[in-house]
mmCIF file of C-alpha atoms in Angstrom:
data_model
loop_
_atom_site.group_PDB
_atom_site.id
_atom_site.type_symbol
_atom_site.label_atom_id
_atom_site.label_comp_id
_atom_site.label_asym_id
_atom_site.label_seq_id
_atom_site.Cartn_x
_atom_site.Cartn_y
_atom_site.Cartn_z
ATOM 1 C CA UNK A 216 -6.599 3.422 27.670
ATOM 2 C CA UNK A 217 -8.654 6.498 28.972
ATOM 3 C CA UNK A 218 -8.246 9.859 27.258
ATOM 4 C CA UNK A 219 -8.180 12.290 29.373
ATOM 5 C CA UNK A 220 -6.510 15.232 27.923
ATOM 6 C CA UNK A 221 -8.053 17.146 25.111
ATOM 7 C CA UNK A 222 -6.222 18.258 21.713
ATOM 8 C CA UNK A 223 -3.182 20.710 21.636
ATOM 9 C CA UNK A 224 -5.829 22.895 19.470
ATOM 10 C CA UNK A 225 -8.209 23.546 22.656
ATOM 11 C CA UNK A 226 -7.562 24.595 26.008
ATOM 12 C CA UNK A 227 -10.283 23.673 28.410
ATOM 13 C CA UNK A 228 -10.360 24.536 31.855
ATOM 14 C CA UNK A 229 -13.877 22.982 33.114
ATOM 15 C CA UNK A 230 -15.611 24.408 36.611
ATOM 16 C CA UNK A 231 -15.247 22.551 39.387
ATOM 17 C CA UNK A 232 -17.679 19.375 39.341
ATOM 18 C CA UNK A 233 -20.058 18.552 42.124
ATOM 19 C CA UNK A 234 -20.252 15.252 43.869
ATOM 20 C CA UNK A 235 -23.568 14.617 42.045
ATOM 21 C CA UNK A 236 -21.279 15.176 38.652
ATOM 22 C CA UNK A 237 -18.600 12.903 39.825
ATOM 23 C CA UNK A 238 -21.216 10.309 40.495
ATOM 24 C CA UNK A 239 -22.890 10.543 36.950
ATOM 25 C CA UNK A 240 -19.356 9.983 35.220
ATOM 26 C CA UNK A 241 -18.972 6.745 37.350
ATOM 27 C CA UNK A 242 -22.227 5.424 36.264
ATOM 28 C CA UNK A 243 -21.642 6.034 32.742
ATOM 29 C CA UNK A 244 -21.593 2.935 31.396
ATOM 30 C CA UNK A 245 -25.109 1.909 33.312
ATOM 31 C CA UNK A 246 -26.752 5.143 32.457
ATOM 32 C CA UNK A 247 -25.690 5.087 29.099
ATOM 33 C CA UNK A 248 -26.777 0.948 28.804
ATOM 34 C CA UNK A 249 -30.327 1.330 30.072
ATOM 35 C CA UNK A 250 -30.793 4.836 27.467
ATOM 36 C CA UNK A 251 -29.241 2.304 24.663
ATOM 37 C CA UNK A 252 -31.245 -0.439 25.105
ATOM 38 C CA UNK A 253 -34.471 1.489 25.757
ATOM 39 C CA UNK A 254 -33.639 3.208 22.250
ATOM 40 C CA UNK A 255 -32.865 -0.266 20.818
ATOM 41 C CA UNK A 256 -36.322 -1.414 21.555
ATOM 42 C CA UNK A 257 -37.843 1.684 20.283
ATOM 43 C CA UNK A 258 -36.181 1.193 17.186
ATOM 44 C CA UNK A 259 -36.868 -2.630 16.938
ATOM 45 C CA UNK A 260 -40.662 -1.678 17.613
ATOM 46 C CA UNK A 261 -41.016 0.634 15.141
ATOM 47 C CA UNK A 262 -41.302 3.687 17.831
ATOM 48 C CA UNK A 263 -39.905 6.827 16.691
ATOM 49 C CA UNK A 264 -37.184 8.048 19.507
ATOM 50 C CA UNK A 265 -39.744 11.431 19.843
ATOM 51 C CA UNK A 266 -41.408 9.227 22.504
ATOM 52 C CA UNK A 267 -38.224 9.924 24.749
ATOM 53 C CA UNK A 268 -36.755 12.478 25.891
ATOM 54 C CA UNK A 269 -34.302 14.908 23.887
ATOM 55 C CA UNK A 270 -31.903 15.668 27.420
ATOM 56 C CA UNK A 271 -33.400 19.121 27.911
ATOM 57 C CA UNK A 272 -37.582 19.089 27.390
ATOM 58 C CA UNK A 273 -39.798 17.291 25.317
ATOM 59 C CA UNK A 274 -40.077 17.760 21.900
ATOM 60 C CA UNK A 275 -42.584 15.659 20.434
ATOM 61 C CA UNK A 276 -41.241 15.535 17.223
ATOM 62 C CA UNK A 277 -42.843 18.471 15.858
ATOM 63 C CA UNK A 278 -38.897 20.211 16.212
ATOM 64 C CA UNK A 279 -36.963 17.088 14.947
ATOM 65 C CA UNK A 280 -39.205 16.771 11.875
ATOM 66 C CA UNK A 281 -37.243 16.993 8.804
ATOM 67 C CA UNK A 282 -40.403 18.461 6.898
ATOM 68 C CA UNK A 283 -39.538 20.910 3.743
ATOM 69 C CA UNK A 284 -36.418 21.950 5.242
ATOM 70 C CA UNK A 285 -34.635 18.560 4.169
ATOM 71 C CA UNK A 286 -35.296 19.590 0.654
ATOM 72 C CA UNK A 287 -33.448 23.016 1.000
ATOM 73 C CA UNK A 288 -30.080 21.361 0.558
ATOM 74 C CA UNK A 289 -26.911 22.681 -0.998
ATOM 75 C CA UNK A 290 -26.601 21.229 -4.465
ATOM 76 C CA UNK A 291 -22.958 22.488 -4.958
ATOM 77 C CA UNK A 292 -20.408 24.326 -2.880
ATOM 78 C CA UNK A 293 -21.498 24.539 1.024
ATOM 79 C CA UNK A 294 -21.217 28.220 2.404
ATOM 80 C CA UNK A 295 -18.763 29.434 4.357
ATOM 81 C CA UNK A 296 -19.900 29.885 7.836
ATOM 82 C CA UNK A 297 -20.456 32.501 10.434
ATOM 83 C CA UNK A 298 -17.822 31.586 12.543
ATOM 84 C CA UNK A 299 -14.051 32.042 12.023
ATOM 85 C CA UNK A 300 -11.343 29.601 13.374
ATOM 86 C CA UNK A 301 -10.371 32.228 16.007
ATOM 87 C CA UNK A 302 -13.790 31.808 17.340
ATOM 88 C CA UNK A 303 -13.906 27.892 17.740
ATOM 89 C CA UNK A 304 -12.093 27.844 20.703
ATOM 90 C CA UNK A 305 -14.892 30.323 22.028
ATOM 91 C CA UNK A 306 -17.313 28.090 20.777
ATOM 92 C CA UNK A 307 -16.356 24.887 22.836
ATOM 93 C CA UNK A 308 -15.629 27.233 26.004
ATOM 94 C CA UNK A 309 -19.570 28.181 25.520
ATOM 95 C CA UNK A 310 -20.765 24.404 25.111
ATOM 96 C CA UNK A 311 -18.865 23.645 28.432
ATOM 97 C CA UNK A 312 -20.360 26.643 29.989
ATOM 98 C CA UNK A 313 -23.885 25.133 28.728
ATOM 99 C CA UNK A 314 -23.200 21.494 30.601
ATOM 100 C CA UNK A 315 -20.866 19.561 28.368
ATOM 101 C CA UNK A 316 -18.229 18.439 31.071
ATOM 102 C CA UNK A 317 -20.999 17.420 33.352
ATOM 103 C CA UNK A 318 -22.108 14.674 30.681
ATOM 104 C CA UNK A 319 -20.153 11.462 30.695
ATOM 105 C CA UNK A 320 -18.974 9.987 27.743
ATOM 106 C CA UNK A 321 -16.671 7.056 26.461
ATOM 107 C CA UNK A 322 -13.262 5.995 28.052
ATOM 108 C CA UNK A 323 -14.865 7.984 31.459
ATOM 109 C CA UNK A 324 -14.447 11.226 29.809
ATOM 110 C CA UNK A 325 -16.455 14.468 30.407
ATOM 111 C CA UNK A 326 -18.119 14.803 27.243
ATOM 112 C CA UNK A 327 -16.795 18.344 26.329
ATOM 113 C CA UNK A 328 -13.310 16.323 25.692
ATOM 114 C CA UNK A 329 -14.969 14.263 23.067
ATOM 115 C CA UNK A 330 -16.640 17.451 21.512
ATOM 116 C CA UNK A 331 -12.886 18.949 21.520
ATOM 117 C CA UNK A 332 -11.410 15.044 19.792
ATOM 118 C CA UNK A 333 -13.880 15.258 17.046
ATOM 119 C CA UNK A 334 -13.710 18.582 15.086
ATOM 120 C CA UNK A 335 -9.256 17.968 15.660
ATOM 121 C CA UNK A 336 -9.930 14.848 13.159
ATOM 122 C CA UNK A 337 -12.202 16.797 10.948
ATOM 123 C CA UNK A 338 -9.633 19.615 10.726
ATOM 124 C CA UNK A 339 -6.992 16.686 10.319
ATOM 125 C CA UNK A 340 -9.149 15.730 7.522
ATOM 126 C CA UNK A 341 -8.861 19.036 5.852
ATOM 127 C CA UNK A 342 -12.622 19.743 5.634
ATOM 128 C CA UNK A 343 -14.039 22.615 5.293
ATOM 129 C CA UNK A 344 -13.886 25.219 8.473
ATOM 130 C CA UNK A 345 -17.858 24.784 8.431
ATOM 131 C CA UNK A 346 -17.858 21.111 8.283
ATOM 132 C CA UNK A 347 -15.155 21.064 11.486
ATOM 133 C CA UNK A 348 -17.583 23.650 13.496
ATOM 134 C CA UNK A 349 -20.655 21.515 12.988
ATOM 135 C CA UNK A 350 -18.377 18.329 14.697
ATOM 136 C CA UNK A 351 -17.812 20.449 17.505
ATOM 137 C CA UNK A 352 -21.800 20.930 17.762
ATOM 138 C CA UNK A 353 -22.176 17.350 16.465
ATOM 139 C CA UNK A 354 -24.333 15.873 19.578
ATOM 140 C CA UNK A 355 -26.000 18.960 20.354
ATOM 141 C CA UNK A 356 -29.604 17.918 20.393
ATOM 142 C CA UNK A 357 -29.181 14.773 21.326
ATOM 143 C CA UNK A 358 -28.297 11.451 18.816
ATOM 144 C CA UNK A 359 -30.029 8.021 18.451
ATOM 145 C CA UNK A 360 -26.831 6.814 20.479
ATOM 146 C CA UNK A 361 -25.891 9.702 22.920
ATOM 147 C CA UNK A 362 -29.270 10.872 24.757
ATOM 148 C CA UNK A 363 -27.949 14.121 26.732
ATOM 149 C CA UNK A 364 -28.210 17.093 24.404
ATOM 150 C CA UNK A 365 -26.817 20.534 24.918
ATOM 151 C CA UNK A 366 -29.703 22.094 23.099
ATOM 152 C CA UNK A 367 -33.451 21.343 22.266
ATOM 153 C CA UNK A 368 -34.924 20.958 18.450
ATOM 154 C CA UNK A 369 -36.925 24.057 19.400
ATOM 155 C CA UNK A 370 -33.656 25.395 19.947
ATOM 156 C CA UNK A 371 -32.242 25.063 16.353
ATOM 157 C CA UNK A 372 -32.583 29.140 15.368
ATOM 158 C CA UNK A 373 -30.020 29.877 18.120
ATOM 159 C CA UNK A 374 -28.066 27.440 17.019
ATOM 160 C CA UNK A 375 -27.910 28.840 13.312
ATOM 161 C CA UNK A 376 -27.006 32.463 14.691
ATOM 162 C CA UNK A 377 -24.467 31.080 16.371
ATOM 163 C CA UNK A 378 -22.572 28.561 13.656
ATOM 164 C CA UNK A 379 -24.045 29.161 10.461
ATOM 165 C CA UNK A 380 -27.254 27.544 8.864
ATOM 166 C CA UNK A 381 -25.355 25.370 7.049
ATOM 167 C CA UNK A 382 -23.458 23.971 9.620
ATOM 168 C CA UNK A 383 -26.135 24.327 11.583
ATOM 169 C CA UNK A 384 -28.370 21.909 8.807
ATOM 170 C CA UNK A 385 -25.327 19.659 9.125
ATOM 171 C CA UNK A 386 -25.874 19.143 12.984
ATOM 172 C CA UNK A 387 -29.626 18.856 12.787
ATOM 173 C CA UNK A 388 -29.658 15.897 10.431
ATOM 174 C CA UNK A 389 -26.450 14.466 11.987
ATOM 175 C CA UNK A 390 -28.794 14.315 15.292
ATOM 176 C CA UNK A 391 -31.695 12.892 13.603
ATOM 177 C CA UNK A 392 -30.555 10.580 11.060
ATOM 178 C CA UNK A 393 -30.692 6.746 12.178
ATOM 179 C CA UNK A 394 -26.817 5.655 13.203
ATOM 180 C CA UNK A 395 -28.296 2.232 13.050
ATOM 181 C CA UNK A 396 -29.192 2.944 9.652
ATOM 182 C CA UNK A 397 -26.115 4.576 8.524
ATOM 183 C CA UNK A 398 -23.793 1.816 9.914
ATOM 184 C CA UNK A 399 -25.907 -0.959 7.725
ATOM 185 C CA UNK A 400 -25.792 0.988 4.636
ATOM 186 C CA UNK A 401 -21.853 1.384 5.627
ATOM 187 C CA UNK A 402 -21.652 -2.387 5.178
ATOM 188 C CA UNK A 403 -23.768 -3.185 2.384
ATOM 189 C CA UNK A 404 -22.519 -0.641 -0.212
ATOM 190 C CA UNK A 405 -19.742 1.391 -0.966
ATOM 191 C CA UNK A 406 -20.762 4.226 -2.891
ATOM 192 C CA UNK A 407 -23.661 6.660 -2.476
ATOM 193 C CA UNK A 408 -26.341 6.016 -4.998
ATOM 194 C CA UNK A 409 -26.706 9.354 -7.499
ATOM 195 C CA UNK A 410 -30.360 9.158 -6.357
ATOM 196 C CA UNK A 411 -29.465 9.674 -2.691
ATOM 197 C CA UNK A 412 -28.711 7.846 0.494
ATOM 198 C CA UNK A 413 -31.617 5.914 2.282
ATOM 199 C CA UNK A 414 -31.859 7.406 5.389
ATOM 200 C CA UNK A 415 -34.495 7.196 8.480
ATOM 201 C CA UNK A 416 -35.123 10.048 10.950
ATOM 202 C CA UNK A 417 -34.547 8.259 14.399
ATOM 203 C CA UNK A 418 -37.046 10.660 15.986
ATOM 204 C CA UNK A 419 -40.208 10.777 13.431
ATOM 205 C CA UNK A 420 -39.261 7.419 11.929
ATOM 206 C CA UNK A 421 -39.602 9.897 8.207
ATOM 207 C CA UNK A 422 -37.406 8.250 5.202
ATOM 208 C CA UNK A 423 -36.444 10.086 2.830
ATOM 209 C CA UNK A 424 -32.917 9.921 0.249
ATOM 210 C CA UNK A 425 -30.345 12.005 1.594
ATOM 211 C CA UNK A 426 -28.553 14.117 -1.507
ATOM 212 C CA UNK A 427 -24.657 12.423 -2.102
ATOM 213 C CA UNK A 428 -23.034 15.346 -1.144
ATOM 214 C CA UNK A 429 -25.214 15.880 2.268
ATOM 215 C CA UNK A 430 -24.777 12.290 3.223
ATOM 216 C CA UNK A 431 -20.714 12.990 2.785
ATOM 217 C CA UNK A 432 -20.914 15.102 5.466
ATOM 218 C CA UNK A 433 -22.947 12.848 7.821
ATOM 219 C CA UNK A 434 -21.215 10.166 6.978
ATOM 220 C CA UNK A 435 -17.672 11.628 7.654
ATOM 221 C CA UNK A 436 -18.543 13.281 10.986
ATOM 222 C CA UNK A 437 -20.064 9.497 11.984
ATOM 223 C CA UNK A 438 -16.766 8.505 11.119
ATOM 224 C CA UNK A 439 -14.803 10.867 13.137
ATOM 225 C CA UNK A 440 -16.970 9.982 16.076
ATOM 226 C CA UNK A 441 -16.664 6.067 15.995
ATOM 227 C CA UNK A 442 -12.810 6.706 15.073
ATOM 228 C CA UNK A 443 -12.509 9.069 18.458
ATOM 229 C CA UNK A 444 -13.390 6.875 20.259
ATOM 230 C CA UNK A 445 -10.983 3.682 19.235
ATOM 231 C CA UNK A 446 -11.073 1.400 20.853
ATOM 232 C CA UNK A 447 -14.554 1.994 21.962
ATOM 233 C CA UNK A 448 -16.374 1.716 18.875
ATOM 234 C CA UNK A 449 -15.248 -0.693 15.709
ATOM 235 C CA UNK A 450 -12.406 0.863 14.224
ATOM 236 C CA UNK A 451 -13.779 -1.364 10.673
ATOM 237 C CA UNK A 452 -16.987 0.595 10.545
ATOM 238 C CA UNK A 453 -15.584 3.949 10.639
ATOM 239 C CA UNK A 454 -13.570 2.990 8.217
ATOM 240 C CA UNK A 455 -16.534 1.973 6.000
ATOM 241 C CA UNK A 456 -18.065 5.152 6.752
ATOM 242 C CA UNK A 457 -15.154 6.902 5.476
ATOM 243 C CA UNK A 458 -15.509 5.037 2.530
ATOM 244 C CA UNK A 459 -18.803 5.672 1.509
ATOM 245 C CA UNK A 460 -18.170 9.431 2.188
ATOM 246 C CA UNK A 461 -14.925 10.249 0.626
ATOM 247 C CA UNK A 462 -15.895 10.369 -3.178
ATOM 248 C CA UNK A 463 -18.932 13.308 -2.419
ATOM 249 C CA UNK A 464 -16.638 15.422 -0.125
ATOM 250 C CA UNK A 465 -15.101 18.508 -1.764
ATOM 251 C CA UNK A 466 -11.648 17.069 -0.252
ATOM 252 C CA UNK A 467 -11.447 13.679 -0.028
ATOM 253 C CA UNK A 468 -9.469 12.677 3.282
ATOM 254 C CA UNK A 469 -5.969 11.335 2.463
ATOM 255 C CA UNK A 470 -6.707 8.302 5.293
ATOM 256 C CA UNK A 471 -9.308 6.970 2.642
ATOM 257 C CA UNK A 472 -6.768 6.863 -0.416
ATOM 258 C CA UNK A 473 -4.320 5.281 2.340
ATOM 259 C CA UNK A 474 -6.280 2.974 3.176
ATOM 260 C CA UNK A 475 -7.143 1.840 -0.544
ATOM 261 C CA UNK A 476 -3.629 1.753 -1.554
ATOM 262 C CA UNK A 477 -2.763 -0.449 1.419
ATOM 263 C CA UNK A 478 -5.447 -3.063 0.168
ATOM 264 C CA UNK A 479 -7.893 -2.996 3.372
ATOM 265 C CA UNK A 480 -10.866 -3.159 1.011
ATOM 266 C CA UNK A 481 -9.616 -7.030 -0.201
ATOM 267 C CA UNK A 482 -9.949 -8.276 3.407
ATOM 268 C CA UNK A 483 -13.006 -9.109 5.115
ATOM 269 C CA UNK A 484 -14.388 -7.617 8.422
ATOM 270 C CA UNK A 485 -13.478 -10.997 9.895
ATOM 271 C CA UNK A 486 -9.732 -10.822 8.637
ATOM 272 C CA UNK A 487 -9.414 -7.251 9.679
ATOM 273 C CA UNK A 488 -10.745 -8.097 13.111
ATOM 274 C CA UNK A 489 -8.097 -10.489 13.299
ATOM 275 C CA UNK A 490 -5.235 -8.446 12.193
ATOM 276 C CA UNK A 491 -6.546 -5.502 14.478
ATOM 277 C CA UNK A 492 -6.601 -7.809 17.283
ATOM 278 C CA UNK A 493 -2.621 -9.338 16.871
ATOM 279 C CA UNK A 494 -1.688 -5.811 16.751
ATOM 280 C CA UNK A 495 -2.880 -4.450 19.653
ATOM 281 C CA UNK A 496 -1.787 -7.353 21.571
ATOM 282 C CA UNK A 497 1.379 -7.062 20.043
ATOM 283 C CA UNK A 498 1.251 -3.153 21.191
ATOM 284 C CA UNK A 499 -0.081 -4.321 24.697
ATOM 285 C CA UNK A 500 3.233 -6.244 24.918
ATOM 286 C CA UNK A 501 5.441 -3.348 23.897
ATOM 287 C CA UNK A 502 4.217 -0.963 26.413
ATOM 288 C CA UNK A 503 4.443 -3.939 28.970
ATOM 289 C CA UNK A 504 8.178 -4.532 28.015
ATOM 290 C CA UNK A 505 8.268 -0.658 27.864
ATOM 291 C CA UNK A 506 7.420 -0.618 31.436
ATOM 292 C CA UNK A 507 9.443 -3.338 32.644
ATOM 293 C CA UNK A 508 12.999 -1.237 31.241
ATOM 294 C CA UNK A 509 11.726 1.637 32.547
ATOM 295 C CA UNK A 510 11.479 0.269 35.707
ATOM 296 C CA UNK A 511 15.268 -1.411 35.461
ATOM 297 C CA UNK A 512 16.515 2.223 34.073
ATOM 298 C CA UNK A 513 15.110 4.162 37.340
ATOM 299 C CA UNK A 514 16.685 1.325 39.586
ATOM 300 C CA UNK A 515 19.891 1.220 37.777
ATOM 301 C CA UNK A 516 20.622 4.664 35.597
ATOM 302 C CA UNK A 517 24.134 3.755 34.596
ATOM 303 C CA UNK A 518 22.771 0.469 32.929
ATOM 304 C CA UNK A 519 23.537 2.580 29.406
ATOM 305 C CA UNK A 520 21.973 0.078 26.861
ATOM 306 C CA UNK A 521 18.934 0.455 29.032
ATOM 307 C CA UNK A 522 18.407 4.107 28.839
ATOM 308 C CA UNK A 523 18.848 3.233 25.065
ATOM 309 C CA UNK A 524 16.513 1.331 24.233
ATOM 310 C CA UNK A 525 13.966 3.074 26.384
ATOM 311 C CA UNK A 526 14.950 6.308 24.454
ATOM 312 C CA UNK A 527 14.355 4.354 20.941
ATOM 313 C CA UNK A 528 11.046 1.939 22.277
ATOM 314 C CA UNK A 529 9.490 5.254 23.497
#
């Protein structure tokens, strides 16, 4: 199903596109293939992604280094930033001024309603305002996955004046952190070490332990971003990501006590694959029967039992 619309917590109203914007949305999926499997060989080859191009200027790598600045982390409480929920709605208006509904994304969306669906699970979440802020700048330079950014490395000074340095730190690793290597270490362990996560800079190839409570926060915006995008992405790994996150966020996401309590943990990938797959079909067939009685109601509106069970299917 393609999602269109954006959440009731945003209002977007994007400019009018060109034809040359219309024609990048329909070749998402080729655009988007070649940039994937170009990035897939870099990281097969050992070729740090600073060899390619960030979406607005080359870098080099100097910009997306994590250097001393990855050791400046928040050991407790993260700080409250700059900018106020009144303001986020501001926020996203300014990313869409910058580009964002011109770049294609999953489903055949502009990518600005993607940037809207993530920070409305965060917030769902309850995480903290800061944390929700950073997922609506969570692409901005670019990802190991997603190659257009909104802003350059260089650029990361205007992006901390404008959300915060923490959130702002958030972002920057979330953009430079391996997604390759974050879904592996989703499903090989389910806790954080004490010592860190082992994480890889996609763009400088650095490694380095990211602190628990850090890694939380990649981890959960990952998660938001695979589970956005259902049924794009593998609703099993974001689920695993979730996992891994939950115990180092200050508020642990009710969805990952849920989803203890109902057991998914005992199955395997393959069984939940399986059970995933008989319910959708078994939702596919509901909306087909759906359909069909709608169709019978419109034709025949006194049929009462119809309108009935249209009323309770929908």
């Amino acid at each position: 199903e393609k999602r269109s619309g954006t959440p009731a917590a945003f209002n977007l109203s994007f400019p009018p596109r060109s034809a040359l914007d219309t024609l990048l949305l329909g070749l998402y999926l080729p655009l988007l293939g070649i940039c994937a499997v170009l990035r897939a060989i870099f990281w097969s080859l050992g070729i740090p992604l600073m060899l390619l191009p960030d979406g607005r200027g080359w870098d080099w790598g100097q910009h997306s280094s994590w250097g001393s600045d990855f050791g400046a982390l928040p050991g407790g409480r993260v700080a409250s930033t700059r900018l106020d929920e009144t303001a986020k709605q501001g926020l996203l208006e300014h990313l869409v001024a910058r580009g964002a509904h011109r770049f294609p994304h999953s489903h055949g969306r502009p990518f600005a309603n993607h940037l809207a669906g993530v920070p409305a699970l965060i917030a769902h979440w309850r995480q903290p305002t800061d944390l929700v802020v950073a997922a609506l700048m969570h692409s901005a330079y670019s990802t190991e996955m997603f190659p257009w950014g909104l802003y350059p490395f260089r650029g990361r000074a205007d992006v901390g004046l404008l959300i915060g340095s923490e959130a702002e730190r958030t972002v920057f690793l979330y953009c430079t952190v391996s997604q390759v290597g974050l879904y592996r270490e989703a499903r090989t362990r389910s806790t954080i070490p004490p010592s860190g996560l082992p994480v890889v800079n996609c763009q400088t190839n650095e490694r380095a332990l990211l602190p628990p409570r850090l890694a939380a926060r990649v981890l959960v915006l990952l998660s938001a971003d695979i589970m956005e995008q259902d049924p794009f992405f593998d609703i099993f790994l974001a689920c695993s990501l979730l996992r891994l996150a939950a115990p180092n966020l200050e508020q642990p996401p009710l969805l990952a006590a849920v989803l203890h309590d109902a057991g998914f943990w005992e199955l395997t990938e393959s069984e939940h694959r399986a059970i995933t797959a008989h319910a959708r079909a078994l939702m596919a067939k509901r909306n087909a029967d759906l359909e069909a009685l709608e169709a019978v109601w419109r034709k025949a509106p006194w049929l009462y039992e119809v309108g009935m069970e249209v009323c309770r299917r929908g």
